Coordinates of C-alpha atoms in Angstrom, one line a residue:
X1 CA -14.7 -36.7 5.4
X2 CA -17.8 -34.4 4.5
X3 CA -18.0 -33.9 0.5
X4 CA -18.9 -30.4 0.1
X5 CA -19.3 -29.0 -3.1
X6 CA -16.9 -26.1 -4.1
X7 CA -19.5 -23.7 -4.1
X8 CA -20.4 -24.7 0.2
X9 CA -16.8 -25.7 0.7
X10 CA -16.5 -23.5 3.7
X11 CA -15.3 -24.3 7.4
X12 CA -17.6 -25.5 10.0
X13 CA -16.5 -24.5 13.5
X14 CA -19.3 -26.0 15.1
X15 CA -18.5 -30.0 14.8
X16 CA -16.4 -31.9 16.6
X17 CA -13.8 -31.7 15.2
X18 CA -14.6 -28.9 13.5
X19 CA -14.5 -29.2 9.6
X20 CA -11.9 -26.9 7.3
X21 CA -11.9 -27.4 3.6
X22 CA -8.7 -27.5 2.1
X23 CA -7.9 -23.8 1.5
X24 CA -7.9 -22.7 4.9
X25 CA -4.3 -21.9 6.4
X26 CA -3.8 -23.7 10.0
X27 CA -2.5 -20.4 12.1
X28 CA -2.2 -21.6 15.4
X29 CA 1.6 -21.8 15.5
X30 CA 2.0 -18.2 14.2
X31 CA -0.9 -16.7 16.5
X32 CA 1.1 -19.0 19.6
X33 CA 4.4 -16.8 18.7
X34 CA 2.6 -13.4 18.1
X35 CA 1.3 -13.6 21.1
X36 CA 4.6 -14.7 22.8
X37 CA 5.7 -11.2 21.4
X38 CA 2.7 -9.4 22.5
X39 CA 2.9 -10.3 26.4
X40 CA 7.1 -9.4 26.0
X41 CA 5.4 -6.1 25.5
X42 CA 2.9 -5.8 27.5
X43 CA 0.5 -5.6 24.8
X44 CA -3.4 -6.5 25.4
X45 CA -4.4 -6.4 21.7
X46 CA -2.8 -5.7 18.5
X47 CA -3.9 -4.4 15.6
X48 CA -3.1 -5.6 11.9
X49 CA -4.2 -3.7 8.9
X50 CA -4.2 -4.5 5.6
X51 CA -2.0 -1.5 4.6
X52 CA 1.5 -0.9 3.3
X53 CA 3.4 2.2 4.7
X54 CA 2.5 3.9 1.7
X55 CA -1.3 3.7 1.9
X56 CA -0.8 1.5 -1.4
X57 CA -4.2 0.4 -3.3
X58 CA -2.0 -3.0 -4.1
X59 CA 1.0 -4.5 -1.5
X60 CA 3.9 -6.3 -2.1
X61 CA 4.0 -10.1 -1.1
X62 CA 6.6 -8.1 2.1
X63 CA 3.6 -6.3 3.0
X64 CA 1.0 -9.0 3.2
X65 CA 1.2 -9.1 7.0
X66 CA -2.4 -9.5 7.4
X67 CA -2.5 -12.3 4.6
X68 CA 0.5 -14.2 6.6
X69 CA -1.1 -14.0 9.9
X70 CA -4.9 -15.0 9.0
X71 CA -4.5 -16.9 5.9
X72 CA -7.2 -14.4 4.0
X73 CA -5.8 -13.6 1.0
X74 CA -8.6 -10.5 0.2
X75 CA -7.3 -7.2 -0.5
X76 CA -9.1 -5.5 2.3
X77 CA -9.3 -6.5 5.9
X78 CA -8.5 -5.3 9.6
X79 CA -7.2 -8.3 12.3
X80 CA -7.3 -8.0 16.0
X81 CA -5.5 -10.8 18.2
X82 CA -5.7 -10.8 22.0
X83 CA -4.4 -13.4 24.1
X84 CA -7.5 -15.6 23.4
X85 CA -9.1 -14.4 20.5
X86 CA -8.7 -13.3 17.6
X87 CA -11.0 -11.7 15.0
X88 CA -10.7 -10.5 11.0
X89 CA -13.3 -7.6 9.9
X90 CA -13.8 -7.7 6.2
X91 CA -16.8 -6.3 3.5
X92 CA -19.4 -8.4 1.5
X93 CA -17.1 -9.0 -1.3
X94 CA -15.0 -11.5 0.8
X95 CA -17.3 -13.0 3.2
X96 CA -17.5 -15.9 1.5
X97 CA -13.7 -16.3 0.7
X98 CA -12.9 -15.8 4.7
X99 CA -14.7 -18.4 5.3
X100 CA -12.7 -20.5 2.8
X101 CA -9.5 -19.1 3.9
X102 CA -9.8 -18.7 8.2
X103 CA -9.4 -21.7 10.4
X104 CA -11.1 -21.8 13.9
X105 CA -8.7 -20.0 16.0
X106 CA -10.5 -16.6 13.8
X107 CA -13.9 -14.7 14.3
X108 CA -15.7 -13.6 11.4
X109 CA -17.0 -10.0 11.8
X110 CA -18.8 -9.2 8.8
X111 CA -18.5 -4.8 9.0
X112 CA -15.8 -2.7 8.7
X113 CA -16.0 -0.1 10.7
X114 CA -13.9 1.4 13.1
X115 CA -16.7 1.7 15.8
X116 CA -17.3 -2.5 15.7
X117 CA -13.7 -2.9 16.0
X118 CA -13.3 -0.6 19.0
X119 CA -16.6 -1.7 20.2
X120 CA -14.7 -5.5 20.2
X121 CA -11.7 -4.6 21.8
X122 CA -13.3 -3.0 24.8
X123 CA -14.9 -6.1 25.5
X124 CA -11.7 -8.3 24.8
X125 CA -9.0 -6.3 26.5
X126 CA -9.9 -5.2 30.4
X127 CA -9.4 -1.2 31.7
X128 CA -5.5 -0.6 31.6
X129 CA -4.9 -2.6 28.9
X130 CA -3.0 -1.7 26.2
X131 CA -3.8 -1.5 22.6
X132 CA -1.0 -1.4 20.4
X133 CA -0.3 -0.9 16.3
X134 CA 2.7 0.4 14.2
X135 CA 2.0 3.4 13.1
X136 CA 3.6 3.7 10.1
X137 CA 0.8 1.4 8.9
X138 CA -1.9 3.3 9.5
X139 CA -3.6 6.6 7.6
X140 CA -4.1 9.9 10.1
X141 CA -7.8 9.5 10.0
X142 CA -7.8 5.5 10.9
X143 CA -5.1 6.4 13.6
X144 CA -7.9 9.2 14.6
X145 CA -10.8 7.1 14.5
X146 CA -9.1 4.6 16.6
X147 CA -8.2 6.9 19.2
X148 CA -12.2 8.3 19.4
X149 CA -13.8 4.7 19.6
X150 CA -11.1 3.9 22.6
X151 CA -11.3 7.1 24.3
X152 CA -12.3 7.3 27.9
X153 CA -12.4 4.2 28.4
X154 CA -9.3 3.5 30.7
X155 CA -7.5 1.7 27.8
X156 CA -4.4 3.0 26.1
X157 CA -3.4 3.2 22.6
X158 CA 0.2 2.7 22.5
X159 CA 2.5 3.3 18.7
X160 CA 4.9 0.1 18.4
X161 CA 7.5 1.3 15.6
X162 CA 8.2 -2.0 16.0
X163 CA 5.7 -4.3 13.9
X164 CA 5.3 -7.3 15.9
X165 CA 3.9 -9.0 13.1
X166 CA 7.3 -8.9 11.1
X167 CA 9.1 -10.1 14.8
X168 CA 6.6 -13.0 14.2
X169 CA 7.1 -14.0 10.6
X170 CA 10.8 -13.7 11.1
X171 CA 13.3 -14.7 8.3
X172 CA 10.4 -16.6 6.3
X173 CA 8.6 -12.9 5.4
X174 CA 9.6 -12.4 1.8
X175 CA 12.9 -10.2 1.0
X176 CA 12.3 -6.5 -0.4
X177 CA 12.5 -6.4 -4.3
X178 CA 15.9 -6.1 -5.8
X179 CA 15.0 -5.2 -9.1
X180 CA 15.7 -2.1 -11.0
X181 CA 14.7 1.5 -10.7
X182 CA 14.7 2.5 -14.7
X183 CA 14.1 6.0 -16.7
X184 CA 11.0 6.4 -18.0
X185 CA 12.0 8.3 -21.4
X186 CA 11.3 11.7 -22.2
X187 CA 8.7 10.4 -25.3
X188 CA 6.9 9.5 -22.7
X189 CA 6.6 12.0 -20.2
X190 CA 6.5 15.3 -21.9
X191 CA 8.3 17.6 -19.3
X192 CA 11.5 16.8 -17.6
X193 CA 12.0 16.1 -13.5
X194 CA 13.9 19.4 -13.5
X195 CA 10.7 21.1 -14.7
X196 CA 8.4 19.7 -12.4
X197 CA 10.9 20.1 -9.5
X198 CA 11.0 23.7 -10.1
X199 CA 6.7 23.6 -10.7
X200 CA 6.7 22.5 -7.1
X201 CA 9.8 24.7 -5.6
X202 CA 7.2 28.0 -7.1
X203 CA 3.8 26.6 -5.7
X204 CA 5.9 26.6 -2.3
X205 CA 6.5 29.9 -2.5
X206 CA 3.4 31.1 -4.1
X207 CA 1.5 29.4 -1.0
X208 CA 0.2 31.7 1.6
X209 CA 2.3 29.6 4.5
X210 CA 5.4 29.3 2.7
X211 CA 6.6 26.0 3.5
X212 CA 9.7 25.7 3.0
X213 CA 9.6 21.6 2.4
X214 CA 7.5 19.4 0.9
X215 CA 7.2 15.7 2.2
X216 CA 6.3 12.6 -0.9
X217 CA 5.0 9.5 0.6
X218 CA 2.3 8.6 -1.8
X219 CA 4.5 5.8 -4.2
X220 CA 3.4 7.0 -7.5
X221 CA 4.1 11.0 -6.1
X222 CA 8.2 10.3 -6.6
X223 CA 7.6 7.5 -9.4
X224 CA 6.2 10.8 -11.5
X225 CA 7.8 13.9 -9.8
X226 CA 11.6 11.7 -10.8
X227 CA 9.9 9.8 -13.8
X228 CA 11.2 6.7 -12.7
X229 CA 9.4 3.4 -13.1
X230 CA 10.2 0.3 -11.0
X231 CA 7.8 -3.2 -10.5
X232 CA 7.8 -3.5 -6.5
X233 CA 4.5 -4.2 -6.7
X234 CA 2.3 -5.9 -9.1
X235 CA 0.2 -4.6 -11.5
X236 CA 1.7 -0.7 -10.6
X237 CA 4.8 0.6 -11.8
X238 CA 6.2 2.1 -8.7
X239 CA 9.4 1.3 -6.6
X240 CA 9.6 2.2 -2.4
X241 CA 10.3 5.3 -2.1
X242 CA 10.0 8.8 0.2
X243 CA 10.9 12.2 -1.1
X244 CA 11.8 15.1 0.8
X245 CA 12.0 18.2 -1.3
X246 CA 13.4 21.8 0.1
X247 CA 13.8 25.0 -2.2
X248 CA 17.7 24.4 -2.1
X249 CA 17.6 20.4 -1.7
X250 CA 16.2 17.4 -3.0
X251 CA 16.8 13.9 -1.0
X252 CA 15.5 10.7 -2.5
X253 CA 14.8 7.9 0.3
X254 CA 15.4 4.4 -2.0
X255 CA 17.6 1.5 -2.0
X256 CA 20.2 3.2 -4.2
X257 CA 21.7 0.0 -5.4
X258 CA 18.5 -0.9 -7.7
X259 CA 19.1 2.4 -9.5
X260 CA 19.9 1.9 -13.3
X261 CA 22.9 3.6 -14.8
X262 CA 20.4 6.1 -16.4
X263 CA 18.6 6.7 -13.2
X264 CA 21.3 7.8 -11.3
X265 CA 22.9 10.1 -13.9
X266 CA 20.1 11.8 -14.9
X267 CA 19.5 12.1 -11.1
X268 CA 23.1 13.5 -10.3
X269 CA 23.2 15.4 -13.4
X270 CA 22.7 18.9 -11.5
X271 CA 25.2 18.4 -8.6
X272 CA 25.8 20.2 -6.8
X273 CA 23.6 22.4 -6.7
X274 CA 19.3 22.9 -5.9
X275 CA 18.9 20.2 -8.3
X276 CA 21.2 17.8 -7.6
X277 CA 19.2 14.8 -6.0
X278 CA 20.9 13.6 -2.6
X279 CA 20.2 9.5 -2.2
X280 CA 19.7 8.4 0.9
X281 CA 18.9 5.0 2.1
X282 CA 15.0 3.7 2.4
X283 CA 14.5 3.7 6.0
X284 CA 16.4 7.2 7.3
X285 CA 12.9 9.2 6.5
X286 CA 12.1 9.3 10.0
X287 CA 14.8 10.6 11.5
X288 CA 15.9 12.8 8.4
X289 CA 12.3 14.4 9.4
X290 CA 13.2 14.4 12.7
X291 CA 16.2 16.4 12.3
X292 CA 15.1 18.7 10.1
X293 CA 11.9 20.1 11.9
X294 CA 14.1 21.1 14.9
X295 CA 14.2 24.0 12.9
X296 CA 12.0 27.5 12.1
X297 CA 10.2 25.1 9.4
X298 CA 6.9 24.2 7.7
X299 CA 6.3 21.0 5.8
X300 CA 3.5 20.4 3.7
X301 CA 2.3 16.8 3.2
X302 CA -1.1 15.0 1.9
X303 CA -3.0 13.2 4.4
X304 CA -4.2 10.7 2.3
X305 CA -1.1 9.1 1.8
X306 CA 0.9 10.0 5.2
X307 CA 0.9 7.4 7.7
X308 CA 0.2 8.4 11.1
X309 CA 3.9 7.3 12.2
X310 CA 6.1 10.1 10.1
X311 CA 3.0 12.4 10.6
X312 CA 3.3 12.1 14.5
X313 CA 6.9 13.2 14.1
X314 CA 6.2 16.8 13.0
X315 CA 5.3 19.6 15.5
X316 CA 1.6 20.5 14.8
X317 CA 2.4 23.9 14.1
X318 CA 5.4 23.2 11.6
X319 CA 2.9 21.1 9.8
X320 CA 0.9 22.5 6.5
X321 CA -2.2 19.7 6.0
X322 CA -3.7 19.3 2.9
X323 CA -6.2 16.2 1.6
X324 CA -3.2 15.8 -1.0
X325 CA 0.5 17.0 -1.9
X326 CA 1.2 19.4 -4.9
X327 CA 2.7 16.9 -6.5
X328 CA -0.3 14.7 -6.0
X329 CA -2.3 17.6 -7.5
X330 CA 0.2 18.1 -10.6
X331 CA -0.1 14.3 -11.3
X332 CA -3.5 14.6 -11.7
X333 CA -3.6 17.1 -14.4
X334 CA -1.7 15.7 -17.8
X335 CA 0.1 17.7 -19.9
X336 CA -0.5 17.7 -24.2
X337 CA 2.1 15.0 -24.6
X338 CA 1.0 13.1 -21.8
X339 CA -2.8 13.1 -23.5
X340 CA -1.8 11.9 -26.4
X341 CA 0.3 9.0 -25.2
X342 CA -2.9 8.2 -23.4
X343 CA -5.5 8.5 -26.1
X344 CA -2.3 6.0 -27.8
X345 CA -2.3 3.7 -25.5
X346 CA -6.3 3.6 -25.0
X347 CA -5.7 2.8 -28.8
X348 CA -3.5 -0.2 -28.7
X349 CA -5.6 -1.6 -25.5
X350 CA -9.0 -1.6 -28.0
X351 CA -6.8 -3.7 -30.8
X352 CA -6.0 -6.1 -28.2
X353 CA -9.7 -6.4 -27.1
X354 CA -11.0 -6.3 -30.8
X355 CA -8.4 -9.3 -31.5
X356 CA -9.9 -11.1 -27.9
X357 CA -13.7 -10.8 -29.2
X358 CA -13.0 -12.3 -32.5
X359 CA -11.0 -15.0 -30.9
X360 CA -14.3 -15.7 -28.6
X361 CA -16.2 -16.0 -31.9
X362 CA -14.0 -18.2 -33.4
X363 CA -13.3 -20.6 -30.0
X364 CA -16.4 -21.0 -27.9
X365 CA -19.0 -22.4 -30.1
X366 CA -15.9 -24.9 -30.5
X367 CA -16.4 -25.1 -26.4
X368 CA -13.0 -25.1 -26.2
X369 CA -12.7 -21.6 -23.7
X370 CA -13.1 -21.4 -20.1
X371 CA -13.0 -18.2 -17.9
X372 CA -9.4 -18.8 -17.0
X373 CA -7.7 -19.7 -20.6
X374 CA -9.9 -16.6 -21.6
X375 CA -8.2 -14.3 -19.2
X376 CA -4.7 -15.6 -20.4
X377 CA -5.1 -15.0 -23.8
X378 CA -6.6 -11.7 -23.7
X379 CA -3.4 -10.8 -21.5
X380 CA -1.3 -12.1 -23.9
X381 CA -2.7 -10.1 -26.6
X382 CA -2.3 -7.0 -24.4
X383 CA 1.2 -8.4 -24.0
X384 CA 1.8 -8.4 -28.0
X385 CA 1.1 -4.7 -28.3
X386 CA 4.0 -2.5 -27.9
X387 CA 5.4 -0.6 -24.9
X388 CA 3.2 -3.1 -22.9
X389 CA 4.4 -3.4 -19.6
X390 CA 1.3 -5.7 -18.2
X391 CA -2.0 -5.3 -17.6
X392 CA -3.0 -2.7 -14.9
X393 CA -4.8 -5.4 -12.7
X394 CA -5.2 -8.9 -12.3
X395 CA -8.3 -9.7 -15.9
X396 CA -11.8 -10.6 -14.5
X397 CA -13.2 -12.6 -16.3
X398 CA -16.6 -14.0 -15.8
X399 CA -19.6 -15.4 -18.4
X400 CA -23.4 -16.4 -18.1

């Protein structure tokens, strides 16, 4: 076997047989079954982003289609797979890890735009072929930019709302999280979910197009409009969610079971009535949205976290479009309380980082610290200092 050093220890797809360092995933199998899946529906080429269904920054191990299907573990990326090729788009920062992390059966395409990866597909997939994604995985303006680079050309784009990836990975994709949906304490938050419900409820009907609903798909939109708190996903404190908020109803889309005690009586603590939250389970969005724009309706969403799938289900001109939701907007501007708890917390971070630069003082000359142990302990610090609920993401750490 070639001895590579770390730094080189990248695959080599030009021997015979071709070389792969130890951290590349073999994905032949799970390509073999995707594509099994693809021809059942007469798909040409499929499309996997790197996305959850909440346009999250950070995914949940659930959501790491892209990761389970390619092996690259980078937080950004775009796969296409045909039914003999397949290709992974990814930027500068991870170049160097693909090639760590892909076997042969993948094409490196160092860009990421949408043009290259249309520009690809028209090459790989003949005229009347069909190009296929789920929807609910994609933004409006990727969906958009999609639909430009393909148009004309004799190939369709064709929604799947079901995710052919998931059909693939089968019972081995990791289970949803199970654990609980808490309170966040009124110390803590400054004005009460009743309050900001009713904030919301007057911008509706302050707004020149007087929606008459508001849809939340943005995770950390219900997290703060409820202020509820839950660990789905690391490093952010949100649970999956959807809200769907009228001027005389409020339905929560979760998996009810997870809710703590508190939760769910400070939810239910105005029913009946306009503020009595209604639960309903995770996965009815879609058709509750369906349902309800049969009517003389408007909803108003943010595009930047709507995917194209519940986006698609709303007539055009029941639709209000803005970059970002009310509550979106609200979030962003903190209330007195809210500043100081953040001045606090900025507060307690610095001890913890005061405490980690005298430790370094004290431990390197002794050469006893390495980039790793260094990260730990200045988590573990953070850790010590109260109301910590971990660091916000994973500590890099890097010297010389």
């Amino acid at each position: 076997p070639q001895v590579l050093s770390t730094r080189n220890d990248i695959r080599d797809c030009s021997t015979d047989p071709p070389y792969l360092p130890p951290t590349a995933t073999n994905t032949t199998a799970r390509l073999a079954v995707l594509r099994g899946i693809m021809q059942t529906h007469g798909v040409h080429a499929y499309i996997v982003p790197s996305t959850d269904a909440h346009m999250s920054e950070y995914i949940s191990k659930r959501d790491a289609r892209l990761g389970w299907l390619t092996g690259f573990t980078g937080s950004a990326g775009t796969a296409v797979v045909t039914q003999d090729k397949a290709a992974l788009w990814t930027d500068s920062r991870y170049w160097t890890q693909a090639e760590r992390e892909l076997d042969c059966n993948w094409e490196l395409q160092r860009t990421t735009s949408i043009e290259s990866i249309g520009t690809w597909i028209l090459k790989a997939v003949p005229v009347e072929g069909n190009i296929s994604l789920d929807p609910f995985l994609f933004s409006i303006d990727t969906w958009n930019s999609y639909s430009r680079a393909l148009h004309g050309s004799g190939r369709t784009l064709l929604p799947l709302e079901t995710n052919l990836v998931d059909q693939a990975w089968g019972d081995q994709r990791p289970l949803p999280s199970s654990s609980e949906i808490y309170s966040l304490p009124a110390e803590f938050t400054g004005s009460s979910w009743q309050e900001k419900v009713a904030g919301i409820r007057q911008q509706m009907e302050q707004h020149m197009q007087r929606p008459t609903a508001v849809l939340l798909s943005g995770l950390e939109e219900t997290a703060w409009l409820f202020n509820l708190r839950g660990d789905d996903i690391p490093y952010n404190p949100v649970f999956y969610s959807y809200t769907f908020l009228t001027n005389e109803t409020i339905s929560l889309f979760v998996e009810e079971s997870r809710l703590s005690a508190a939760a769910r009586e400070s939810l239910s603590s105005g029913c009946p009535g306009p503020l009595c939250v209604e639960l309903q389970e995770y996965g009815q969005v879609s058709a509750h949205l369906r349902y309800y724009t049969q009517g003389n309706v408007t909803v108003w969403l943010g595009t930047k976290y709507t995917t194209y799938g519940l986006y698609s289900i709303i007539p055009q001109e029941k639709l209000l479009e803005e970059n970002y939701s009310p509550v979106m907007m609200a979030k962003a501007v903190k209330n007195i309380h809210e500043q100081e708890m953040l001045r606090a917390a900025h507060v307690r971070d610095a001890v913890a980082v005061i405490q980690y630069l005298l430790w370094l003082e004290k431990t390197v000359p002794q050469g006893q610290v390495d980039e790793f142990s260094g990260a730990q302990h200045i988590d573990a610090l953070r850790w010590a200092q109260e109301h910590s609920r971990g660091p916000s993401f994973q500590s890099i750490s890097a010297s010389g």
